[in-house]
mmCIF file with all atom_site columns, C-alpha atoms in Angstrom:
data_model
loop_
_atom_site.group_PDB
_atom_site.id
_atom_site.type_symbol
_atom_site.label_atom_id
_atom_site.label_alt_id
_atom_site.label_comp_id
_atom_site.label_asym_id
_atom_site.label_entity_id
_atom_site.label_seq_id
_atom_site.pdbx_PDB_ins_code
_atom_site.Cartn_x
_atom_site.Cartn_y
_atom_site.Cartn_z
_atom_site.occupancy
_atom_site.B_iso_or_equiv
_atom_site.pdbx_formal_charge
_atom_site.auth_seq_id
_atom_site.auth_comp_id
_atom_site.auth_asym_id
_atom_site.auth_atom_id
_atom_site.pdbx_PDB_model_num
ATOM 1  C CA . UNK A 1 1  ? 46.141 116.879 113.297 1.00 0.00 ? 96  UNK A CA 1
ATOM 2  C CA . UNK A 1 2  ? 45.812 120.614 113.769 1.00 0.00 ? 97  UNK A CA 1
ATOM 3  C CA . UNK A 1 3  ? 43.569 122.548 111.380 1.00 0.00 ? 98  UNK A CA 1
ATOM 4  C CA . UNK A 1 4  ? 44.222 126.239 110.703 1.00 0.00 ? 99  UNK A CA 1
ATOM 5  C CA . UNK A 1 5  ? 42.989 128.912 108.316 1.00 0.00 ? 100 UNK A CA 1
ATOM 6  C CA . UNK A 1 6  ? 45.511 131.587 107.418 1.00 0.00 ? 101 UNK A CA 1
ATOM 7  C CA . UNK A 1 7  ? 44.719 134.841 105.601 1.00 0.00 ? 102 UNK A CA 1
ATOM 8  C CA . UNK A 1 8  ? 47.533 135.666 103.168 1.00 0.00 ? 103 UNK A CA 1
ATOM 9  C CA . UNK A 1 9  ? 48.283 139.185 101.935 1.00 0.00 ? 104 UNK A CA 1
ATOM 10 C CA . UNK A 1 10 ? 49.646 139.867 98.472  1.00 0.00 ? 105 UNK A CA 1
ATOM 11 C CA . UNK A 1 11 ? 47.971 137.048 96.552  1.00 0.00 ? 106 UNK A CA 1
ATOM 12 C CA . UNK A 1 12 ? 46.248 138.223 93.367  1.00 0.00 ? 107 UNK A CA 1
ATOM 13 C CA . UNK A 1 13 ? 45.995 135.388 90.848  1.00 0.00 ? 108 UNK A CA 1
ATOM 14 C CA . UNK A 1 14 ? 46.325 131.710 90.042  1.00 0.00 ? 109 UNK A CA 1
ATOM 15 C CA . UNK A 1 15 ? 50.093 132.043 89.873  1.00 0.00 ? 110 UNK A CA 1
ATOM 16 C CA . UNK A 1 16 ? 50.113 133.228 93.472  1.00 0.00 ? 111 UNK A CA 1
ATOM 17 C CA . UNK A 1 17 ? 47.976 130.257 94.478  1.00 0.00 ? 112 UNK A CA 1
ATOM 18 C CA . UNK A 1 18 ? 50.392 127.879 92.733  1.00 0.00 ? 113 UNK A CA 1
ATOM 19 C CA . UNK A 1 19 ? 53.408 129.457 94.432  1.00 0.00 ? 114 UNK A CA 1
ATOM 20 C CA . UNK A 1 20 ? 51.872 129.033 97.889  1.00 0.00 ? 115 UNK A CA 1
ATOM 21 C CA . UNK A 1 21 ? 50.657 125.505 97.104  1.00 0.00 ? 116 UNK A CA 1
ATOM 22 C CA . UNK A 1 22 ? 54.140 124.491 95.931  1.00 0.00 ? 117 UNK A CA 1
ATOM 23 C CA . UNK A 1 23 ? 55.773 126.012 99.028  1.00 0.00 ? 118 UNK A CA 1
ATOM 24 C CA . UNK A 1 24 ? 53.375 124.229 101.381 1.00 0.00 ? 119 UNK A CA 1
ATOM 25 C CA . UNK A 1 25 ? 53.900 120.932 99.550  1.00 0.00 ? 120 UNK A CA 1
ATOM 26 C CA . UNK A 1 26 ? 57.516 120.996 100.784 1.00 0.00 ? 121 UNK A CA 1
ATOM 27 C CA . UNK A 1 27 ? 56.478 121.145 104.460 1.00 0.00 ? 122 UNK A CA 1
ATOM 28 C CA . UNK A 1 28 ? 56.218 117.675 106.047 1.00 0.00 ? 123 UNK A CA 1
ATOM 29 C CA . UNK A 1 29 ? 52.714 116.475 106.987 1.00 0.00 ? 124 UNK A CA 1
ATOM 30 C CA . UNK A 1 30 ? 50.866 119.511 105.571 1.00 0.00 ? 125 UNK A CA 1
ATOM 31 C CA . UNK A 1 31 ? 47.585 118.694 103.832 1.00 0.00 ? 126 UNK A CA 1
ATOM 32 C CA . UNK A 1 32 ? 45.933 121.665 102.109 1.00 0.00 ? 127 UNK A CA 1
ATOM 33 C CA . UNK A 1 33 ? 42.141 121.501 102.378 1.00 0.00 ? 128 UNK A CA 1
ATOM 34 C CA . UNK A 1 34 ? 41.381 124.768 100.559 1.00 0.00 ? 129 UNK A CA 1
ATOM 35 C CA . UNK A 1 35 ? 43.638 127.322 98.926  1.00 0.00 ? 130 UNK A CA 1
ATOM 36 C CA . UNK A 1 36 ? 42.294 130.388 97.200  1.00 0.00 ? 131 UNK A CA 1
ATOM 37 C CA . UNK A 1 37 ? 43.429 133.920 96.517  1.00 0.00 ? 132 UNK A CA 1
ATOM 38 C CA . UNK A 1 38 ? 44.046 135.374 99.963  1.00 0.00 ? 133 UNK A CA 1
ATOM 39 C CA . UNK A 1 39 ? 43.464 132.369 102.234 1.00 0.00 ? 134 UNK A CA 1
ATOM 40 C CA . UNK A 1 40 ? 44.532 128.803 102.946 1.00 0.00 ? 135 UNK A CA 1
ATOM 41 C CA . UNK A 1 41 ? 42.960 126.178 105.182 1.00 0.00 ? 136 UNK A CA 1
ATOM 42 C CA . UNK A 1 42 ? 45.181 123.227 105.995 1.00 0.00 ? 137 UNK A CA 1
ATOM 43 C CA . UNK A 1 43 ? 45.872 120.417 108.419 1.00 0.00 ? 138 UNK A CA 1
ATOM 44 C CA . UNK A 1 44 ? 49.286 119.439 109.771 1.00 0.00 ? 139 UNK A CA 1
ATOM 45 C CA . UNK A 1 45 ? 50.670 116.894 112.193 1.00 0.00 ? 140 UNK A CA 1
ATOM 46 C CA . UNK A 1 46 ? 52.269 118.814 115.090 1.00 0.00 ? 141 UNK A CA 1
ATOM 47 C CA . UNK A 1 47 ? 54.558 115.869 115.820 1.00 0.00 ? 142 UNK A CA 1
ATOM 48 C CA . UNK A 1 48 ? 56.126 116.302 112.358 1.00 0.00 ? 143 UNK A CA 1
ATOM 49 C CA . UNK A 1 49 ? 56.039 120.057 111.734 1.00 0.00 ? 144 UNK A CA 1
ATOM 50 C CA . UNK A 1 50 ? 55.108 123.359 113.371 1.00 0.00 ? 145 UNK A CA 1
ATOM 51 C CA . UNK A 1 51 ? 52.785 126.252 112.682 1.00 0.00 ? 146 UNK A CA 1
ATOM 52 C CA . UNK A 1 52 ? 55.911 128.397 112.349 1.00 0.00 ? 147 UNK A CA 1
ATOM 53 C CA . UNK A 1 53 ? 57.221 126.134 109.564 1.00 0.00 ? 148 UNK A CA 1
ATOM 54 C CA . UNK A 1 54 ? 53.931 126.587 107.711 1.00 0.00 ? 149 UNK A CA 1
ATOM 55 C CA . UNK A 1 55 ? 54.089 130.372 108.070 1.00 0.00 ? 150 UNK A CA 1
ATOM 56 C CA . UNK A 1 56 ? 57.753 130.416 107.011 1.00 0.00 ? 151 UNK A CA 1
ATOM 57 C CA . UNK A 1 57 ? 56.921 128.483 103.842 1.00 0.00 ? 152 UNK A CA 1
ATOM 58 C CA . UNK A 1 58 ? 54.335 131.112 102.915 1.00 0.00 ? 153 UNK A CA 1
ATOM 59 C CA . UNK A 1 59 ? 56.872 133.895 103.530 1.00 0.00 ? 154 UNK A CA 1
ATOM 60 C CA . UNK A 1 60 ? 59.498 132.091 101.415 1.00 0.00 ? 155 UNK A CA 1
ATOM 61 C CA . UNK A 1 61 ? 56.936 131.966 98.591  1.00 0.00 ? 156 UNK A CA 1
ATOM 62 C CA . UNK A 1 62 ? 56.836 135.775 98.749  1.00 0.00 ? 157 UNK A CA 1
ATOM 63 C CA . UNK A 1 63 ? 53.592 136.395 100.651 1.00 0.00 ? 158 UNK A CA 1
ATOM 64 C CA . UNK A 1 64 ? 52.644 137.705 104.075 1.00 0.00 ? 159 UNK A CA 1
ATOM 65 C CA . UNK A 1 65 ? 50.597 135.394 106.302 1.00 0.00 ? 160 UNK A CA 1
ATOM 66 C CA . UNK A 1 66 ? 48.375 137.010 108.910 1.00 0.00 ? 161 UNK A CA 1
ATOM 67 C CA . UNK A 1 67 ? 48.164 135.589 112.419 1.00 0.00 ? 162 UNK A CA 1
ATOM 68 C CA . UNK A 1 68 ? 46.088 132.401 112.450 1.00 0.00 ? 163 UNK A CA 1
#
């Protein structure tokens, strides 16, 4: 499992947190360890998904991930 922390721009409230959580829940093998306004720490299985898929899910939710 790979563990990464990603700063996320544009998050301001609990609704933002829910949107990102829901988007990440659709990515195979992602396990969110901590998600707060402006940052997420998660683990993922690189044999089942990629870092790029994680970042794309955040973008699809309407937020801008910083380089992790």
